[in-house]
Coordinates of C-alpha atoms in Angstrom, one line a residue:
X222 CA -32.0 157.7 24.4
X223 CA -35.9 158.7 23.2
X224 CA -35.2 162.5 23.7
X225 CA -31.5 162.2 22.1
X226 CA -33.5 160.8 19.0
X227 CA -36.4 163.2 19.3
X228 CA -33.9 165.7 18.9
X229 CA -31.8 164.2 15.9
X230 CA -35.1 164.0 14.3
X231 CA -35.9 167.5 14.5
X232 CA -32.6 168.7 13.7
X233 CA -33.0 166.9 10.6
X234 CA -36.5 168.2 9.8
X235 CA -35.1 171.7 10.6
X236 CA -31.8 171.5 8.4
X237 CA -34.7 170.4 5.7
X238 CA -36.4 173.0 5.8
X239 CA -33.8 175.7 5.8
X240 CA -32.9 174.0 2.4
X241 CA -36.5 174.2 1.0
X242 CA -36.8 177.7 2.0
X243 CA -33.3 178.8 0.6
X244 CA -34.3 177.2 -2.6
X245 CA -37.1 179.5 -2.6
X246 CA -35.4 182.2 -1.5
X247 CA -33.1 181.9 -4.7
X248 CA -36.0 182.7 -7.3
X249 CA -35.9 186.0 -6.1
X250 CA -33.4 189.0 -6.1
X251 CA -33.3 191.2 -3.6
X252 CA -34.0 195.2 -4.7
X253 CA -32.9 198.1 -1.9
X254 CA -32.4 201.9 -2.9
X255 CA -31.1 205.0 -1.0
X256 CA -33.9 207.5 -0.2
X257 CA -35.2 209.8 -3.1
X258 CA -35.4 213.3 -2.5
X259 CA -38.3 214.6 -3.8
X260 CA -38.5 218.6 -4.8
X261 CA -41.0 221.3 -3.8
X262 CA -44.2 220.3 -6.2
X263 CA -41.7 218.0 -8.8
X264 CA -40.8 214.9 -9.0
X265 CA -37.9 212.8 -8.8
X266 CA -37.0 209.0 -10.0
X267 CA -35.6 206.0 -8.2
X268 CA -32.8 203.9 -10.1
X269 CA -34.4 201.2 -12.6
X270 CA -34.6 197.5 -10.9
X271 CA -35.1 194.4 -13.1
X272 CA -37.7 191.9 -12.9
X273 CA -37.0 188.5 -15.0
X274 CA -39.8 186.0 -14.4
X275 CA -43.3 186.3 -14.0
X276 CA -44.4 186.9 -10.3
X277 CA -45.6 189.1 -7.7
X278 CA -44.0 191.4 -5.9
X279 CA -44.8 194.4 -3.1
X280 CA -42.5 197.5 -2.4
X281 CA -43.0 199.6 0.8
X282 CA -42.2 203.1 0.5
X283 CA -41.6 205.4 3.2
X284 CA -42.8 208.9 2.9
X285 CA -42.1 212.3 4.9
X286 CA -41.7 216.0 4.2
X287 CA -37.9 216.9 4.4
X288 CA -38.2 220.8 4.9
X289 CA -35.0 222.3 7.6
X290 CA -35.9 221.6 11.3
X291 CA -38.9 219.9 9.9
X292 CA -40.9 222.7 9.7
X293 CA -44.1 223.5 7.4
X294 CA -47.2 221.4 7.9
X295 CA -48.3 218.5 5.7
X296 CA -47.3 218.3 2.7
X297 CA -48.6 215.4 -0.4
X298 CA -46.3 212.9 -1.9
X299 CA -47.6 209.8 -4.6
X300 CA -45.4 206.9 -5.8
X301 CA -46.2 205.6 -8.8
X302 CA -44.5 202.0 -10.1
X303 CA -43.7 202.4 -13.8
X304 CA -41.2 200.4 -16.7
X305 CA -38.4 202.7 -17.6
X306 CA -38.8 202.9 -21.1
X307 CA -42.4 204.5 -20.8
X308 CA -44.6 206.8 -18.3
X309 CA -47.6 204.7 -17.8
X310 CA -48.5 204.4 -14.6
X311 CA -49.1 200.8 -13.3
X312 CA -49.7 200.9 -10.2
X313 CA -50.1 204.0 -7.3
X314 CA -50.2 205.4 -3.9
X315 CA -50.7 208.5 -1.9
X316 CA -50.5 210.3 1.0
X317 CA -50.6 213.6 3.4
X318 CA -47.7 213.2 5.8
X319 CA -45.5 215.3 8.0
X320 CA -42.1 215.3 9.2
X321 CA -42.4 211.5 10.3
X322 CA -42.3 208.5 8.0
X323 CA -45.2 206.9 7.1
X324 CA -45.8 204.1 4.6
X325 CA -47.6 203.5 1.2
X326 CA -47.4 200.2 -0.5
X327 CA -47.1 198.9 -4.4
X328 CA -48.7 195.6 -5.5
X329 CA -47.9 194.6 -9.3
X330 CA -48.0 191.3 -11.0
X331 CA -45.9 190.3 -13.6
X332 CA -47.9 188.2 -15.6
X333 CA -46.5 187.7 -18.6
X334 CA -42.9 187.5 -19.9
X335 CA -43.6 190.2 -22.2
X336 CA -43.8 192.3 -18.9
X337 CA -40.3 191.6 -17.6
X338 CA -37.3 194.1 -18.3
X339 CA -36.7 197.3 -16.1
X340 CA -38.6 199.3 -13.8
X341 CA -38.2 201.9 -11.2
X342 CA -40.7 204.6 -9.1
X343 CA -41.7 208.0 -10.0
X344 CA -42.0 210.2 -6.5
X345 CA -43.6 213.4 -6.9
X346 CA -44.8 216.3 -4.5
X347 CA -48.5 216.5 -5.4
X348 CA -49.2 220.2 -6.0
X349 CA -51.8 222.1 -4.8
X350 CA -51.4 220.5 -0.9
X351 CA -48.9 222.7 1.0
X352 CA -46.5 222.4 -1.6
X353 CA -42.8 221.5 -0.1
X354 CA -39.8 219.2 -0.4
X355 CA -40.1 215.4 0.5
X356 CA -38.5 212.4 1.2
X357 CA -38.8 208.5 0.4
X358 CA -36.9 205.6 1.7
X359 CA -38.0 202.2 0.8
X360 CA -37.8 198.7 2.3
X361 CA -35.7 196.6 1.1
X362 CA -37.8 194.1 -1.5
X363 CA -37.9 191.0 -3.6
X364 CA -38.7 190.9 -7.5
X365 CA -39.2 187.8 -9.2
X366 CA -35.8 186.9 -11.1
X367 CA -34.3 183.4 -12.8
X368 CA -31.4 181.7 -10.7
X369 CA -29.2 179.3 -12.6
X370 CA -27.9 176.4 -11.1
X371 CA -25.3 173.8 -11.8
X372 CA -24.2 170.6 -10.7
X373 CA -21.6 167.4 -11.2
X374 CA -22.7 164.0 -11.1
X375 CA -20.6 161.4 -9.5
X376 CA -17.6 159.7 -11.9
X377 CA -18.4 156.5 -13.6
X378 CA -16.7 154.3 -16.3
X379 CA -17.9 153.0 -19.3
X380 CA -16.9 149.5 -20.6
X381 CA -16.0 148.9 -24.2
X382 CA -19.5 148.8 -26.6
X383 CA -21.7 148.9 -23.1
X384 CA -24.3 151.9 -22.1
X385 CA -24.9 153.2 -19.2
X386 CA -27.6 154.8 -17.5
X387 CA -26.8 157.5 -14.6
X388 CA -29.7 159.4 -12.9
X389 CA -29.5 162.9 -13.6
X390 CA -30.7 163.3 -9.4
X391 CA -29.2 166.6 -8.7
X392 CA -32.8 168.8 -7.3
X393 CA -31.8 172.7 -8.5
X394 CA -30.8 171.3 -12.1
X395 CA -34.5 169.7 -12.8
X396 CA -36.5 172.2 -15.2
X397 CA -38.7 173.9 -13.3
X398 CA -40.7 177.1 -13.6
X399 CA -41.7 177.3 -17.2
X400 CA -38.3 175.7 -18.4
X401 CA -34.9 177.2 -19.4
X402 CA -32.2 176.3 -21.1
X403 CA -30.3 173.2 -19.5
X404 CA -27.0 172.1 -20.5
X405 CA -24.3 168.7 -20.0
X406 CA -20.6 169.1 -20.5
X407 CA -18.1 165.7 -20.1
X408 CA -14.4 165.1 -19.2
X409 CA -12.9 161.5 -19.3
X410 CA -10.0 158.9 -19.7
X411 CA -9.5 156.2 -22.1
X412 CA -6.3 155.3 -24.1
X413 CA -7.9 154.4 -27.6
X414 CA -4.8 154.3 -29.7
X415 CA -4.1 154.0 -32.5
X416 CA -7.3 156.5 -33.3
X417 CA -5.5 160.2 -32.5
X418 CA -9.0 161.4 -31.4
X419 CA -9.2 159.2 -28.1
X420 CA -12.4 157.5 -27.4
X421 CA -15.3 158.3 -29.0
X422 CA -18.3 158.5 -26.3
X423 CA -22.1 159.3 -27.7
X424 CA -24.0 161.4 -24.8
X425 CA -27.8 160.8 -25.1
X426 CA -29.9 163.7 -22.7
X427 CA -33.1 162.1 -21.9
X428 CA -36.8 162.8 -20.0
X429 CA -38.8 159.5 -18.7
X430 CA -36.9 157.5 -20.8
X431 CA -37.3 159.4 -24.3
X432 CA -33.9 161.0 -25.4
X433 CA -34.3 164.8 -26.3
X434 CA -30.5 165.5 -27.4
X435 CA -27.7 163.7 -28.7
X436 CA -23.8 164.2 -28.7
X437 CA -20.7 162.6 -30.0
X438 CA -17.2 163.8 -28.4
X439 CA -13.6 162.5 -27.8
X440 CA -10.8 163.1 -25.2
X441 CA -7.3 161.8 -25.5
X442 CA -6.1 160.5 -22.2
X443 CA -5.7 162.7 -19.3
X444 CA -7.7 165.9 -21.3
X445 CA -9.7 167.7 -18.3
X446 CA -11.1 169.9 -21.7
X447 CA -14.6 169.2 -22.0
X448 CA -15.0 167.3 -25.4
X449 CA -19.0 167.7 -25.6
X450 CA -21.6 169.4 -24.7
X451 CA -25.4 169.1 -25.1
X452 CA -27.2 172.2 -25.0
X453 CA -31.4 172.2 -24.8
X454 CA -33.9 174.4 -24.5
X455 CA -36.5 173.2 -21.9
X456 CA -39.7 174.0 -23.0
X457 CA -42.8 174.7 -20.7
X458 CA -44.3 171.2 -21.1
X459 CA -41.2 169.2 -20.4
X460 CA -40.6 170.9 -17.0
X461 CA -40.2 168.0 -13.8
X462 CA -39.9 164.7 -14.9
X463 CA -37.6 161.9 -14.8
X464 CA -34.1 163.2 -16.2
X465 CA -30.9 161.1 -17.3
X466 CA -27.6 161.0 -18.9
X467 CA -27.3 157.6 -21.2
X468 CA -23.4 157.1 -22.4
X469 CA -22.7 155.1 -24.9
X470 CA -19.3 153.3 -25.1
X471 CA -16.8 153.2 -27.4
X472 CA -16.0 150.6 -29.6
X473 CA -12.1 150.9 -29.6
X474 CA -11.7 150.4 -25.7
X475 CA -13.0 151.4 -21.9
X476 CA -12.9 154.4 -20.7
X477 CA -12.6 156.0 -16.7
X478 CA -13.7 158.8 -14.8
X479 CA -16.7 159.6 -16.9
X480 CA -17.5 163.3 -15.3
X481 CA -20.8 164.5 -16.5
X482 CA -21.9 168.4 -15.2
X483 CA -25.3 169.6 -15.8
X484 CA -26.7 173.1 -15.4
X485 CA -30.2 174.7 -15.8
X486 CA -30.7 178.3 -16.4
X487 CA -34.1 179.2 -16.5
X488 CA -35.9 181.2 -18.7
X489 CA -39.0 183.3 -18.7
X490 CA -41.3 181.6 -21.1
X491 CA -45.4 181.9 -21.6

């Protein structure tokens, strides 16, 4: 019995952690490329890659000469990490190589926001050092990039005049990073005749108890339209917290199957 709940316990503890680390995971995109041929003492480009948040990243390139029956000597090849839209050079690597692959590495840090956009690798034969064609493959990498996420939360009613208070208690929809835009759509039920525009239902978005946005909407009975929405920009300083959806009641009649969805799509912001 101790070892059958040893185990459940670290079942759990692993099934945790694979969540955790897939949450991780999904702030950054995965980059892979074909190999570049690279000409006799030229140079040659690698297709642009985007990079949307701030962030490190690392790419492992994998350099040889590429000459037929891989004959000629050493030859010199540099990779040099660069936005598209410009040649400046940010950062670099060299080396002599032969026939076989062997590796140089780029470090850059995205810093600021300003910094994001598209990027890609100049590869270039350096001349002067048994000039001949080359050949880079790369690892497959990870660049920094902003992963929306979206979420329902569970269906509630609303009693004539009352509020109500639900926890917005869904993890990937809480502002994180430096904040994004985050936004709350509704569907519900509630016969209000004789008023031809259904049940009116005022939507309050709030953070540790102070409201942030506001809403008004009606449904007629059995709509599965969406009849508001709130939509916020999350800025840097209001990222975490304590997050909630207060409803309002109408004051002709109840109303059923309250179904509140909330998503966050973060942005990259200094």
């Amino acid at each position: 019995m101790k070892n059958s709940m040893i185990a459940k316990i670290v079942s759990v503890m692993l099934v945790a952690l694979f969540l955790t680390a897939g949450a991780e995971l999904a702030k950054a995109k995965t980059v892979s490329f074909n190999p570049v041929n690279i000409p006799s003492g030229g140079s040659a480009f690698t297709p642009n890659f985007t990079v949307e948040n701030r962030g490190q990243f690392t790419i492992t390139v994998k350099l040889r000469t590429n000459t037929v029956l891989n004959y000629g000597g050493q030859s010199r090849y540099r990779a040099e990490l660069m936005r598209s839209n410009n040649t400046t050079v940010l950062a670099t690597a060299e080396r002599t190589v032969s026939s076989g692959f062997e590796n140089v590495t780029l470090n850059y840090n995205v810093t600021n926001c300003n910094q994001t956009g598209n990027y890609r690798i100049r590869l270039s034969n350096v001349a002067g050092v048994n000039p001949q064609p080359g050949q880079a493959a790369f690892n497959t990498f990870v660049v920094p990039s902003l992963t929306p996420a979206s979420g329902t939360l569970p269906m509630f009613g609303v009693t004539q005049g009352n509020t109500v208070d639900r926890p917005i208690n869904l993890p990937s929809v809480i502002p994180s990073g430096s904040g994004g835009n985050m936004k709350v759509t509704a569907t519900w039920d509630g016969a209000c005749l004789p008023d031809l525009g259904g049940c009116k239902l005022t939507f309050r978005l709030r953070r540790n108890n102070v409201t942030l946005a506001t809403s008004n909407g009606y449904i007629s009975t059995g709509s599965k339209t969406p009849k508001m929405n709130i939509n916020y920009l999350v800025p840097p300083n209001q990222v975490g917290g304590t997050w909630s959806l207060q409803v309002v009641g109408s004051t002709i009649n109840s109303v059923l199957n309250v179904k509140p969805t909330v998503s966050f799509t973060p942005v990259c912001q200094n």
